[in-house]
Amino acid sequence: MSARLQTDKSQAVEVAKELFWRRGFEDVSIEEVVKATGFNRYALYTAFGGKREIFLATLDAYYQERRSIFLTSLDDPDTAPLEAIRRVFEFAINEMAERGTGCMMCNAATAAGDPDPLVIERVETYLEEIRSAYIEALQRAQAREEINTTISIEAEAALFITLMFGLGVHARRGASSQEMMSVVDSTISLLANSRQP
Amino acid sequence: MSARLQTDKSQAVEVAKELFWRRGFEDVSIEEVVKATGFNRYALYTAFGGKREIFLATLDAYYQERRSIFLTSLDDPDTAPLEAIRRVFEFAINEMAERGTGCMMCNAATAAGDPDPLVIERVETYLEEIRSAYIEALQRAQAREEINTTISIEAEAALFITLMFGLGVHARRGASSQEMMSVVDSTISLLANSRQP
DNA sequence: TGATCTTTAGAACCATCATTCTAAAATGGC
DNA sequence: GCCATTTTAGAATGATGGTTCTAAAGATCA
């Protein structure tokens, strides 16, 4: 009964995520969510609370999926760290460009209106996890001498996050995955070919 | 008379730009624009056409201001190209972080709903100009041997645009200008310290 | 089957918004 | 000062949206 309800809820979140990812919080009406999920309107309200809570649940679901894909790739001991980072971007770029929806976190952060504190809070939590994963990968890269040992790991991790944000915007303006991958490749080359300052 | 009307129009655009930049197209009502500009509602419609046209005019005004600041800095013959690029980012970051509004072009591109073709078209035009300016600066940097001559100028120009987009998103999530500048500085260092592959 | 509890579909409520209409006020030329 | 034109403030229009209410339908279990 409760398990069944949870299943229904996560299915509804999956469907609503698709809508919110593509068109954002403002542009998707509850009516559309009701139609797309098959959930009863009143049941949606009792299950989630309101539109905002549904949106936050979809944002969580979006992140958890990407988190598991990213961390699996970055933690793979059989892949060189820089190549693992490259693959993370490759996956993200293919997804963002193919769908033209960009990155749901970027879209949520840049949404119209004053920033929603709950959205920002979640994004901060997500970013901290991703940042740690980049830092670990970059430390391994330094240990293997794939990259210069004088480079600031923290700064490079921040660079990767900024790149991912920027690529999310590029995807929204309709950039091709080739255009986007060339940015990533050139950054990784710079990192791999950096000499002592 | 017509000159006076034009003056009034550009003053109204300035005021409306402030609103749209901070809160986006959707979240600002015509009523607010009327109150903030002092324009009569009906007069606004006869002068511009509608809300969308007012927004597009503010987006143009936003870009033209930044364009002139960027190009002036990038074309300054007394400044080393990489330093000029760094100053462009410094200006943009201070503005975006201080105001917390991010980049109006990014916000417009990632806005809720299906992307507005007229917005995308304008953003593409703006980007092409900025891209050219970066490319010229990078060519001068190569000519002065500030950067490695084997580096792809086009890829680096694309990288700078992506960085600027990403920083716009960072600003919306409340990042500090220090955090944002460190990303720029580390990228420029990578570029300056790149050896032959 | 029948009584109780849950779920549902749709109406109702209240608010907001872009845009247009209208009648009053202001302006300008003579 | 007076008439023609422009400008204005506010109401009207038509539409949408989030949320809640309600009465009917359905499920549960004895």
Coordinates of N, CA and C in Angstrom, one line a residue, chain A residues 13-25 28 52-66 92 95-96 99-111 119 123 126 164-165 167-169 171-172, chain B residues 110 169:
Chain A
V13 N 7.0 11.4 -10.6 CA 8.1 12.3 -10.6 C 8.9 12.2 -11.9
E14 N 9.1 11.0 -12.4 CA 9.8 10.8 -13.7 C 9.1 11.5 -14.8
V15 N 7.8 11.4 -14.9 CA 7.0 12.1 -15.9 C 7.1 13.6 -15.8
A16 N 6.9 14.1 -14.6 CA 6.9 15.5 -14.3 C 8.3 16.1 -14.6
K17 N 9.3 15.3 -14.3 CA 10.7 15.8 -14.5 C 10.9 16.1 -16.0
E18 N 10.4 15.2 -16.8 CA 10.5 15.5 -18.3 C 9.9 16.8 -18.6
L19 N 8.8 17.1 -18.1 CA 8.1 18.4 -18.4 C 8.9 19.6 -17.9
F20 N 9.3 19.5 -16.6 CA 10.0 20.7 -15.9 C 11.4 20.9 -16.5
W21 N 12.0 19.8 -16.9 CA 13.4 19.9 -17.4 C 13.3 20.6 -18.8
R22 N 12.3 20.2 -19.5 CA 12.2 20.8 -20.9 C 11.7 22.3 -20.8
R23 N 10.8 22.5 -20.0 CA 10.1 23.8 -20.1 C 10.1 24.7 -18.8
G24 N 10.7 24.2 -17.8 CA 10.9 25.0 -16.6 C 9.6 25.0 -15.7
F25 N 9.8 25.5 -14.5 CA 8.8 25.5 -13.5 C 7.6 26.3 -13.9
V28 N 5.1 25.1 -17.0 CA 4.3 23.8 -16.9 C 3.2 24.0 -15.8
R52 N 5.3 23.5 -6.2 CA 6.7 23.7 -5.9 C 7.4 22.4 -5.3
E53 N 6.7 21.7 -4.5 CA 7.3 20.4 -3.9 C 7.4 19.4 -5.0
I54 N 6.5 19.4 -6.0 CA 6.6 18.4 -7.1 C 7.9 18.8 -7.9
F55 N 8.1 20.0 -8.1 CA 9.2 20.5 -8.9 C 10.5 20.1 -8.2
L56 N 10.6 20.4 -6.9 CA 11.8 20.0 -6.1 C 12.1 18.5 -6.1
A57 N 11.0 17.7 -6.1 CA 11.2 16.3 -6.2 C 11.8 15.9 -7.5
T58 N 11.3 16.5 -8.6 CA 11.9 16.2 -9.9 C 13.3 16.7 -10.0
L59 N 13.6 17.8 -9.4 CA 15.0 18.3 -9.4 C 15.9 17.3 -8.7
D60 N 15.4 16.8 -7.5 CA 16.2 15.8 -6.8 C 16.4 14.5 -7.7
A61 N 15.3 14.1 -8.3 CA 15.4 12.9 -9.1 C 16.4 13.1 -10.3
Y62 N 16.3 14.3 -10.9 CA 17.3 14.6 -12.0 C 18.7 14.5 -11.5
Y63 N 19.0 15.1 -10.4 CA 20.3 15.1 -9.9 C 20.8 13.7 -9.5
Q64 N 19.9 12.9 -8.8 CA 20.4 11.6 -8.3 C 20.8 10.7 -9.5
E65 N 20.0 10.8 -10.6 CA 20.4 10.0 -11.8 C 21.8 10.4 -12.3
R66 N 22.0 11.7 -12.5 CA 23.2 12.1 -13.0 C 24.4 11.9 -12.1
A92 N 27.1 14.0 -20.7 CA 26.2 15.2 -20.4 C 25.9 16.0 -21.7
E95 N 23.4 14.2 -24.0 CA 22.1 14.3 -23.4 C 21.5 15.7 -23.6
M96 N 22.3 16.7 -23.2 CA 21.8 18.1 -23.3 C 21.5 18.5 -24.7
R99 N 18.5 16.5 -26.6 CA 17.2 16.9 -26.1 C 17.0 18.4 -26.3
G100 N 18.0 19.2 -26.3 CA 17.9 20.6 -26.4 C 17.3 21.3 -25.1
T101 N 17.3 20.5 -24.1 CA 16.7 21.0 -22.8 C 17.8 21.6 -21.9
G102 N 19.1 21.4 -22.2 CA 20.1 21.9 -21.4 C 20.2 21.1 -20.1
C103 N 20.7 21.8 -19.0 CA 20.9 21.2 -17.7 C 19.8 21.7 -16.8
M104 N 19.1 20.8 -16.2 CA 18.0 21.2 -15.3 C 18.4 22.0 -14.2
M105 N 19.6 21.7 -13.6 CA 20.1 22.5 -12.5 C 20.4 24.0 -13.0
C106 N 21.0 24.1 -14.1 CA 21.2 25.5 -14.7 C 19.9 26.2 -14.9
N107 N 19.0 25.5 -15.5 CA 17.7 26.1 -15.8 C 17.0 26.6 -14.5
A108 N 17.1 25.7 -13.5 CA 16.4 26.0 -12.3 C 17.1 27.2 -11.6
A109 N 18.5 27.3 -11.7 CA 19.2 28.4 -11.0 C 19.0 29.7 -11.7
T110 N 18.8 29.7 -13.0 CA 18.6 30.9 -13.8 C 17.1 31.3 -14.0
A111 N 16.2 30.5 -13.4 CA 14.8 30.7 -13.7 C 14.3 32.1 -13.3
V119 N 15.6 25.9 -4.0 CA 16.3 25.5 -5.2 C 17.8 25.7 -5.0
V123 N 20.8 23.0 -5.1 CA 21.9 23.0 -6.1 C 23.3 23.1 -5.4
Y126 N 24.2 19.6 -4.3 CA 24.6 18.8 -5.4 C 26.0 19.2 -5.8
M164 N 30.5 23.0 -17.2 CA 29.2 22.2 -17.3 C 28.0 23.2 -17.4
F165 N 28.1 24.2 -16.5 CA 27.0 25.2 -16.5 C 27.0 25.9 -17.9
L167 N 27.9 24.9 -20.7 CA 27.5 24.0 -21.8 C 25.9 23.8 -21.7
G168 N 25.4 23.9 -20.5 CA 24.0 23.8 -20.3 C 23.3 25.0 -21.0
V169 N 23.9 26.2 -20.9 CA 23.4 27.3 -21.6 C 23.5 27.2 -23.1
A171 N 23.5 24.5 -24.8 CA 22.5 23.5 -25.3 C 21.1 24.2 -25.5
R172 N 20.8 25.1 -24.6 CA 19.5 25.8 -24.7 C 19.5 26.7 -26.0
Chain B
T110 N 18.0 30.5 -21.2 CA 17.6 29.4 -20.4 C 16.2 29.6 -19.8
V169 N 25.6 31.6 -14.7 CA 24.8 30.7 -13.8 C 25.4 30.7 -12.4

